[in-house]
Amino acid sequence: MCLTFDDAYLSTMLHAPEILERNGARGAFYAVSGKVGGSSDWDGTAARPLAGWDLLIDAQSRGHEIGNHTRSHPHLDDLAPEDQRREVDEAHADLVEHGIQSRSFCYPYGGLNDAAVEAVGLAGYQVGLALRKKAATTDENRLALSRVVVAFSDSLPLLLYRLHVRPWLRRR
Ligand SMILES: [Zn+2]
């Protein structure tokens, strides 16, 4: 199982790496390169502070993955192919410039189409993360892997349902 965290919120980066390490685990955190140290303005009235480069670099040095989550958090599937390429490539350049060696990409809102997946592959990424309310399987395209979403408001029973009961129901 991989634990992934979208957006690299300040609160996430202050606490999650340490909690994971205490449990012998590492996580993958997806930063929006043009907003690092600012706020998640794409959340509208729910905008929250985002971690700065120092926290991202510190997490990377402790063995966590810092991945590409575009430069401005758009719905990539709404953009023209050249704009998709720019979001992915410029974010990659921003990360490299700050010493972040990202190997994976996360589609904002899980929004993707064939051109977006191609842009991520062309940028050299080995792994791309979508959504889809199910766990990834080995037969999926590695540049568009499924994930089970866990939200702040989820209770433990709901999490257990998503991880264990729903997949079991689907298999029946
Ligand atoms: Zn996001």
Tab-separated table of C-alpha atoms and ligand atoms in Angstrom:
chain	number	residue	atom	x	y	z
A	1	MET	CA	0.000	0.000	0.000
A	2	CYS	CA	1.166	3.559	-0.747
A	3	LEU	CA	0.030	6.550	1.282
A	4	THR	CA	-0.234	9.666	-0.882
A	5	PHE	CA	-1.132	13.207	0.163
A	6	ASP	CA	-2.280	15.792	-2.362
A	7	ASP	CA	-1.415	19.509	-2.253
A	8	ALA	CA	1.355	19.531	0.431
A	9	TYR	CA	-0.609	21.623	2.915
A	10	LEU	CA	1.455	23.192	5.678
A	11	SER	CA	-0.426	21.179	8.321
A	12	THR	CA	0.234	17.966	6.392
A	13	MET	CA	3.955	18.611	5.989
A	14	LEU	CA	4.368	19.657	9.636
A	15	HIS	CA	2.867	16.437	11.016
A	16	ALA	CA	2.413	13.603	8.503
A	17	PRO	CA	6.071	12.743	7.757
A	18	GLU	CA	6.860	12.383	11.455
A	19	ILE	CA	3.751	10.260	12.158
A	20	LEU	CA	4.553	8.007	9.190
A	21	GLU	CA	8.185	7.625	10.273
A	22	ARG	CA	7.112	6.687	13.801
A	23	ASN	CA	5.209	3.819	12.198
A	24	GLY	CA	8.037	2.758	9.909
A	25	ALA	CA	6.368	4.169	6.803
A	26	ARG	CA	7.083	6.787	4.159
A	27	GLY	CA	4.612	8.869	2.172
A	28	ALA	CA	4.322	10.646	-1.153
A	29	PHE	CA	3.353	14.325	-1.042
A	30	TYR	CA	2.217	16.239	-4.129
A	31	ALA	CA	3.176	19.910	-4.343
A	32	VAL	CA	1.725	22.584	-6.642
A	33	SER	CA	4.984	24.236	-7.650
A	34	GLY	CA	3.637	27.720	-8.348
A	35	LYS	CA	1.879	27.895	-4.963
A	36	VAL	CA	4.540	26.487	-2.619
A	37	GLY	CA	4.637	28.607	0.556
A	38	GLY	CA	1.374	30.317	-0.449
A	39	SER	CA	-2.182	29.128	-0.094
A	40	SER	CA	-4.438	26.634	-1.841
A	41	ASP	CA	-6.438	29.353	-3.598
A	42	TRP	CA	-8.030	26.733	-5.874
A	43	ASP	CA	-10.015	25.668	-2.759
A	44	GLY	CA	-11.850	29.037	-2.819
A	45	THR	CA	-13.138	30.011	0.626
A	46	ALA	CA	-11.600	26.828	2.054
A	47	ALA	CA	-8.064	27.883	1.004
A	48	ARG	CA	-5.379	26.823	3.501
A	49	PRO	CA	-1.641	27.512	3.909
A	50	LEU	CA	0.737	25.406	1.832
A	51	ALA	CA	4.150	24.199	2.976
A	52	GLY	CA	7.260	26.066	1.850
A	53	TRP	CA	10.234	24.585	-0.024
A	54	ASP	CA	12.155	24.058	3.240
A	55	LEU	CA	9.573	21.584	4.574
A	56	LEU	CA	9.374	19.776	1.230
A	57	ILE	CA	13.154	19.400	1.013
A	58	ASP	CA	13.322	18.247	4.629
A	59	ALA	CA	10.685	15.550	3.960
A	60	GLN	CA	12.547	14.403	0.852
A	61	SER	CA	15.792	14.136	2.818
A	62	ARG	CA	13.986	11.841	5.271
A	63	GLY	CA	12.984	9.416	2.514
A	64	HIS	CA	9.546	10.705	1.504
A	65	GLU	CA	8.602	11.344	-2.124
A	66	ILE	CA	7.756	14.895	-3.157
A	67	GLY	CA	5.845	14.661	-6.427
A	68	ASN	CA	4.575	16.937	-9.173
A	69	HIS	CA	0.968	18.180	-8.796
A	70	THR	CA	1.228	20.729	-11.663
A	71	ARG	CA	2.140	24.388	-11.392
A	72	SER	CA	-1.324	25.911	-10.740
A	73	HIS	CA	-3.691	22.991	-9.911
A	74	PRO	CA	-5.933	23.177	-13.021
A	75	HIS	CA	-8.346	20.561	-14.308
A	76	LEU	CA	-5.827	19.172	-16.811
A	77	ASP	CA	-8.563	17.477	-18.849
A	78	ASP	CA	-10.023	20.946	-19.596
A	79	LEU	CA	-6.739	22.242	-21.089
A	80	ALA	CA	-5.360	22.052	-24.614
A	81	PRO	CA	-2.474	19.563	-24.987
A	82	GLU	CA	0.176	22.309	-25.177
A	83	ASP	CA	-1.125	23.862	-21.945
A	84	GLN	CA	-1.117	20.458	-20.269
A	85	ARG	CA	2.522	20.021	-21.287
A	86	ARG	CA	3.370	23.453	-19.903
A	87	GLU	CA	1.713	22.748	-16.515
A	88	VAL	CA	3.591	19.460	-16.163
A	89	ASP	CA	6.971	20.570	-17.565
A	90	GLU	CA	7.175	23.924	-15.790
A	91	ALA	CA	6.224	22.335	-12.472
A	92	HIS	CA	8.926	19.721	-13.041
A	93	ALA	CA	11.478	22.485	-13.713
A	94	ASP	CA	10.394	24.342	-10.538
A	95	LEU	CA	10.842	21.196	-8.458
A	96	VAL	CA	14.272	20.455	-9.941
A	97	GLU	CA	15.358	24.070	-9.396
A	98	HIS	CA	14.577	23.650	-5.681
A	99	GLY	CA	16.384	20.326	-5.352
A	100	ILE	CA	13.317	18.102	-5.496
A	101	GLN	CA	13.802	14.856	-7.437
A	102	SER	CA	10.189	13.922	-8.165
A	103	ARG	CA	9.506	10.587	-9.817
A	104	SER	CA	5.723	10.623	-9.671
A	105	PHE	CA	2.898	12.882	-10.772
A	106	CYS	CA	-0.590	13.423	-9.341
A	107	TYR	CA	-3.473	14.749	-11.506
A	108	PRO	CA	-5.331	17.620	-9.772
A	109	TYR	CA	-8.937	16.548	-9.026
A	110	GLY	CA	-7.999	13.229	-10.635
A	111	GLY	CA	-8.786	14.923	-13.957
A	112	LEU	CA	-7.021	13.367	-16.929
A	113	ASN	CA	-7.380	12.387	-20.559
A	114	ASP	CA	-5.068	10.695	-23.054
A	115	ALA	CA	-3.134	13.899	-23.789
A	116	ALA	CA	-2.566	14.569	-20.089
A	117	VAL	CA	-1.233	11.055	-19.559
A	118	GLU	CA	1.044	11.510	-22.566
A	119	ALA	CA	2.357	14.817	-21.176
A	120	VAL	CA	3.239	13.143	-17.885
A	121	GLY	CA	5.055	10.322	-19.672
A	122	LEU	CA	6.955	12.740	-21.910
A	123	ALA	CA	8.130	14.652	-18.830
A	124	GLY	CA	9.849	11.451	-17.713
A	125	TYR	CA	7.543	10.384	-14.901
A	126	GLN	CA	7.276	6.696	-14.115
A	127	VAL	CA	4.080	6.902	-12.078
A	128	GLY	CA	0.886	8.987	-12.389
A	129	LEU	CA	-1.892	9.017	-9.821
A	130	ALA	CA	-5.580	9.363	-10.678
A	131	LEU	CA	-8.586	8.762	-8.398
A	132	ARG	CA	-11.491	6.328	-9.180
A	133	LYS	CA	-12.488	5.116	-5.687
A	134	LYS	CA	-10.624	1.849	-5.975
A	135	ALA	CA	-7.161	0.548	-5.305
A	136	ALA	CA	-4.623	0.301	-8.133
A	137	THR	CA	-4.177	-3.025	-9.865
A	138	THR	CA	-1.149	-4.403	-11.709
A	139	ASP	CA	-2.913	-4.313	-15.099
A	140	GLU	CA	-3.449	-0.530	-15.026
A	141	ASN	CA	-1.425	2.063	-16.938
A	142	ARG	CA	1.268	3.122	-14.443
A	143	LEU	CA	0.758	6.735	-15.539
A	144	ALA	CA	-2.906	6.688	-14.450
A	145	LEU	CA	-3.132	4.535	-11.327
A	146	SER	CA	-6.325	4.347	-9.287
A	147	ARG	CA	-6.438	5.474	-5.667
A	148	VAL	CA	-8.873	5.158	-2.774
A	149	VAL	CA	-9.745	8.648	-1.513
A	150	VAL	CA	-9.607	9.356	2.216
A	151	ALA	CA	-10.925	12.756	3.311
A	152	PHE	CA	-10.450	14.738	6.512
A	153	SER	CA	-14.079	14.091	7.476
A	154	ASP	CA	-13.946	10.307	7.002
A	155	SER	CA	-14.574	8.127	10.035
A	156	LEU	CA	-12.651	4.891	10.678
A	157	PRO	CA	-15.657	2.673	9.747
A	158	LEU	CA	-15.970	4.494	6.408
A	159	LEU	CA	-12.262	4.019	5.731
A	160	LEU	CA	-12.511	0.300	6.508
A	161	TYR	CA	-15.519	0.075	4.191
A	162	ARG	CA	-13.593	1.694	1.333
A	163	LEU	CA	-10.462	-0.389	1.822
A	164	HIS	CA	-12.017	-3.789	2.537
A	165	VAL	CA	-15.810	-4.030	2.125
A	166	ARG	CA	-16.361	-2.180	-1.173
A	167	PRO	CA	-13.608	-4.108	-3.052
A	168	TRP	CA	-15.067	-7.347	-1.700
A	169	LEU	CA	-18.565	-6.344	-2.893
A	170	ARG	CA	-17.168	-5.466	-6.326
A	171	ARG	CA	-15.548	-8.868	-6.696
A	172	ARG	CA	-18.840	-10.668	-5.994
B	1	ZN	ZN	-4.830	18.682	-5.420
